[in-house]
């Protein structure tokens, strides 16, 4: 019997989860910095979020993800919001940066969950054929009923 291999959607979901996990570690690290360090490194965190979202978008596009257009719009809004405050944070407004980073973390967590669900449910692996044994004979494959 051939080994089972994951579907492209399952593999993509795993890759996206791993990338998002690394990003969350980076965001958590940023929040633990002093205000001065936080402000100085804010732009690099925004760049990391942007790179993560670009990666996610490429994977979703390659899989012909149904909700891609909506996700692109959501990502654009998040990035526009982050870029809008970079200068304020870099000049010392750590409270604003921390608040926006916390909201970004929540949004990215929600994205991760919805992406996983959508990718896994969008392209389920085909069900194996059911086998019925006939008395005194070899196994016979059942035909699937319409809609199953």
Coordinates of N, CA and C in Angstrom, one line a residue, residues 17-117:
X17 N 1.0 28.0 9.0 CA 1.0 27.9 10.5 C 2.4 28.1 11.0
X18 N 3.4 27.5 10.4 CA 4.8 27.6 10.8 C 5.3 29.0 10.6
X19 N 5.0 29.6 9.5 CA 5.4 31.0 9.3 C 4.8 32.0 10.2
X20 N 3.5 31.7 10.5 CA 2.8 32.6 11.4 C 3.3 32.4 12.9
X21 N 3.7 31.2 13.2 CA 4.2 30.9 14.5 C 5.5 31.7 14.7
X22 N 6.4 31.7 13.7 CA 7.6 32.5 13.8 C 7.3 34.0 13.9
X23 N 6.3 34.5 13.2 CA 6.0 35.9 13.2 C 5.5 36.2 14.6
X24 N 4.6 35.4 15.2 CA 4.1 35.6 16.6 C 5.2 35.7 17.6
X25 N 6.2 34.8 17.4 CA 7.4 34.9 18.3 C 8.1 36.2 18.2
X26 N 8.2 36.7 17.0 CA 8.9 38.0 16.7 C 8.0 39.1 17.4
X27 N 6.7 39.1 17.2 CA 5.9 40.1 17.8 C 5.9 40.1 19.3
X28 N 5.9 38.9 19.9 CA 6.0 38.8 21.3 C 7.4 39.3 21.8
X29 N 8.4 39.0 21.1 CA 9.8 39.6 21.5 C 9.7 41.1 21.5
X30 N 9.1 41.6 20.5 CA 9.0 43.1 20.3 C 8.3 43.7 21.5
X31 N 7.2 43.1 21.9 CA 6.4 43.7 23.0 C 7.2 43.6 24.4
X32 N 8.2 42.8 24.5 CA 8.9 42.7 25.7 C 10.0 43.7 25.8
X33 N 10.3 44.5 24.8 CA 11.4 45.5 24.8 C 11.0 46.7 25.6
X34 N 12.0 47.5 26.0 CA 11.7 48.8 26.6 C 11.1 49.7 25.6
X35 N 10.5 50.8 26.0 CA 9.8 51.7 25.1 C 10.7 52.2 24.0
X36 N 11.9 52.5 24.4 CA 12.9 53.1 23.4 C 13.3 52.0 22.4
X37 N 13.5 50.8 22.9 CA 13.9 49.7 21.9 C 12.7 49.3 21.1
X38 N 11.5 49.4 21.7 CA 10.3 49.0 20.9 C 10.1 50.0 19.8
X39 N 10.2 51.3 20.1 CA 10.0 52.3 19.0 C 11.1 52.2 17.9
X40 N 12.3 51.9 18.3 CA 13.4 51.8 17.3 C 13.2 50.6 16.4
X41 N 12.6 49.6 16.9 CA 12.4 48.4 16.1 C 11.1 48.2 15.5
X42 N 10.2 49.2 15.6 CA 8.8 49.0 15.2 C 8.7 48.8 13.7
X43 N 9.5 49.6 12.9 CA 9.5 49.5 11.5 C 9.9 48.1 11.0
X44 N 10.8 47.5 11.6 CA 11.2 46.1 11.2 C 10.1 45.1 11.5
X45 N 9.4 45.3 12.6 CA 8.2 44.5 12.9 C 7.1 44.6 11.8
X46 N 6.9 45.9 11.4 CA 5.9 46.1 10.3 C 6.4 45.4 9.0
X47 N 7.7 45.5 8.7 CA 8.2 44.8 7.6 C 8.0 43.3 7.7
X48 N 8.2 42.7 8.9 CA 8.0 41.3 9.1 C 6.6 40.9 8.9
X49 N 5.6 41.7 9.3 CA 4.2 41.4 9.1 C 3.9 41.5 7.7
X50 N 4.4 42.5 7.0 CA 4.2 42.6 5.5 C 4.7 41.4 4.8
X51 N 5.9 41.0 5.1 CA 6.5 39.8 4.4 C 5.7 38.5 4.7
X52 N 5.2 38.4 5.9 CA 4.4 37.2 6.3 C 3.1 37.2 5.5
X53 N 2.4 38.4 5.4 CA 1.2 38.5 4.6 C 1.4 38.2 3.1
X54 N 2.5 38.7 2.6 CA 2.8 38.5 1.2 C 3.0 37.0 0.9
X55 N 3.7 36.3 1.8 CA 3.9 34.9 1.7 C 2.5 34.1 1.7
X56 N 1.7 34.5 2.7 CA 0.4 33.9 2.8 C -0.4 34.1 1.5
X57 N -0.4 35.3 1.0 CA -1.1 35.6 -0.2 C -0.6 34.8 -1.4
X58 N 0.7 34.6 -1.6 CA 1.2 33.8 -2.7 C 0.7 32.3 -2.5
X59 N 0.8 31.8 -1.3 CA 0.3 30.4 -1.1 C -1.2 30.3 -1.5
X60 N -1.9 31.2 -1.0 CA -3.4 31.2 -1.2 C -3.7 31.3 -2.7
X61 N -3.0 32.2 -3.4 CA -3.2 32.4 -4.8 C -2.8 31.1 -5.6
X62 N -1.7 30.4 -5.2 CA -1.3 29.2 -5.9 C -2.4 28.1 -5.7
X63 N -3.1 28.1 -4.6 CA -4.1 27.1 -4.3 C -5.5 27.6 -4.8
X64 N -5.6 28.7 -5.5 CA -6.8 29.2 -5.9 C -7.8 29.4 -4.8
X65 N -7.4 29.9 -3.7 CA -8.2 30.1 -2.5 C -9.4 31.0 -2.8
X66 N -10.6 30.5 -2.4 CA -11.8 31.2 -2.8 C -11.9 32.6 -2.1
X67 N -11.4 32.8 -0.9 CA -11.5 34.0 -0.2 C -10.4 35.0 -0.4
X68 N -9.6 34.8 -1.4 CA -8.4 35.5 -1.6 C -8.6 37.0 -1.8
X69 N -9.6 37.4 -2.5 CA -9.9 38.8 -2.7 C -10.2 39.5 -1.4
X70 N -11.0 38.9 -0.6 CA -11.4 39.5 0.7 C -10.2 39.6 1.6
X71 N -9.3 38.5 1.6 CA -8.1 38.5 2.4 C -7.2 39.6 2.0
X72 N -7.0 39.8 0.7 CA -6.2 40.9 0.2 C -6.6 42.2 0.7
X73 N -7.9 42.5 0.7 CA -8.4 43.7 1.2 C -8.2 43.9 2.7
X74 N -8.4 42.8 3.4 CA -8.1 42.9 4.9 C -6.6 43.2 5.1
X75 N -5.8 42.5 4.4 CA -4.3 42.6 4.6 C -3.9 44.1 4.2
X76 N -4.5 44.6 3.2 CA -4.1 46.0 2.8 C -4.5 47.0 3.8
X77 N -5.7 46.8 4.4 CA -6.1 47.7 5.5 C -5.2 47.6 6.7
X78 N -4.8 46.4 7.1 CA -3.9 46.2 8.2 C -2.6 46.9 8.0
X79 N -2.0 46.6 6.8 CA -0.7 47.2 6.4 C -0.8 48.8 6.3
X80 N -1.9 49.3 5.8 CA -2.0 50.7 5.7 C -2.1 51.3 7.1
X81 N -2.8 50.7 8.0 CA -2.9 51.2 9.4 C -1.5 51.2 10.0
X82 N -0.7 50.1 9.8 CA 0.6 50.0 10.4 C 1.5 51.1 9.9
X83 N 1.5 51.2 8.5 CA 2.4 52.2 7.9 C 2.1 53.6 8.3
X84 N 0.8 53.8 8.6 CA 0.3 55.2 8.9 C 0.9 55.6 10.3
X85 N 1.2 54.7 11.2 CA 1.7 55.1 12.5 C 3.2 54.9 12.7
X86 N 3.9 54.4 11.7 CA 5.3 54.1 11.9 C 6.0 55.3 12.4
X87 N 5.8 56.5 11.8 CA 6.6 57.7 12.1 C 6.3 58.1 13.6
X88 N 5.0 58.0 14.0 CA 4.6 58.4 15.3 C 5.3 57.5 16.3
X89 N 5.4 56.2 16.0 CA 6.0 55.3 17.0 C 7.5 55.5 17.0
X90 N 8.1 55.7 15.9 CA 9.5 55.9 15.8 C 10.0 57.1 16.6
X91 N 9.1 58.1 16.6 CA 9.4 59.3 17.4 C 9.0 59.3 18.8
X92 N 8.7 58.1 19.3 CA 8.5 57.9 20.7 C 7.1 57.5 21.3
X93 N 6.1 57.4 20.4 CA 4.8 57.0 20.9 C 4.7 55.5 21.0
X94 N 5.3 55.0 22.0 CA 5.3 53.5 22.2 C 3.9 53.0 22.6
X95 N 3.1 53.8 23.3 CA 1.8 53.3 23.7 C 0.9 53.1 22.5
X96 N 1.0 53.9 21.5 CA 0.3 53.7 20.2 C 0.7 52.5 19.5
X97 N 2.0 52.3 19.4 CA 2.6 51.2 18.7 C 2.2 49.9 19.4
X98 N 2.3 49.9 20.8 CA 1.9 48.7 21.5 C 0.4 48.3 21.3
X99 N -0.4 49.3 21.3 CA -1.9 49.1 21.2 C -2.1 48.5 19.8
X100 N -1.5 49.1 18.8 CA -1.7 48.6 17.4 C -1.1 47.3 17.2
X101 N 0.0 47.0 17.8 CA 0.6 45.7 17.7 C -0.2 44.6 18.3
X102 N -0.8 44.9 19.5 CA -1.7 44.0 20.1 C -3.0 43.7 19.3
X103 N -3.5 44.7 18.6 CA -4.7 44.5 17.8 C -4.3 43.7 16.5
X104 N -3.1 44.0 16.0 CA -2.6 43.2 14.9 C -2.4 41.8 15.2
X105 N -1.9 41.5 16.4 CA -1.7 40.1 16.9 C -3.1 39.4 16.9
X106 N -4.1 40.1 17.4 CA -5.4 39.5 17.4 C -5.9 39.2 16.0
X107 N -5.8 40.2 15.1 CA -6.3 40.0 13.8 C -5.5 38.9 13.1
X108 N -4.2 38.8 13.2 CA -3.4 37.8 12.6 C -3.8 36.4 13.2
X109 N -4.1 36.3 14.4 CA -4.5 35.1 15.0 C -5.8 34.6 14.4
X110 N -6.8 35.5 14.2 CA -8.0 35.2 13.6 C -7.8 34.8 12.1
X111 N -6.9 35.5 11.4 CA -6.6 35.1 10.1 C -6.0 33.7 10.0
X112 N -5.2 33.3 11.0 CA -4.6 32.0 11.0 C -5.6 30.9 11.1
X113 N -6.6 31.1 12.0 CA -7.6 30.2 12.2 C -8.5 30.0 11.0
X114 N -8.9 31.2 10.5 CA -9.9 31.1 9.3 C -9.1 30.5 8.1
X115 N -7.9 30.8 7.9 CA -7.1 30.3 6.8 C -7.0 28.8 6.9
X116 N -6.6 28.3 8.1 CA -6.5 26.9 8.3 C -7.8 26.2 7.9
X117 N -8.9 26.7 8.5 CA -10.2 26.1 8.2 C -10.6 26.1 6.7

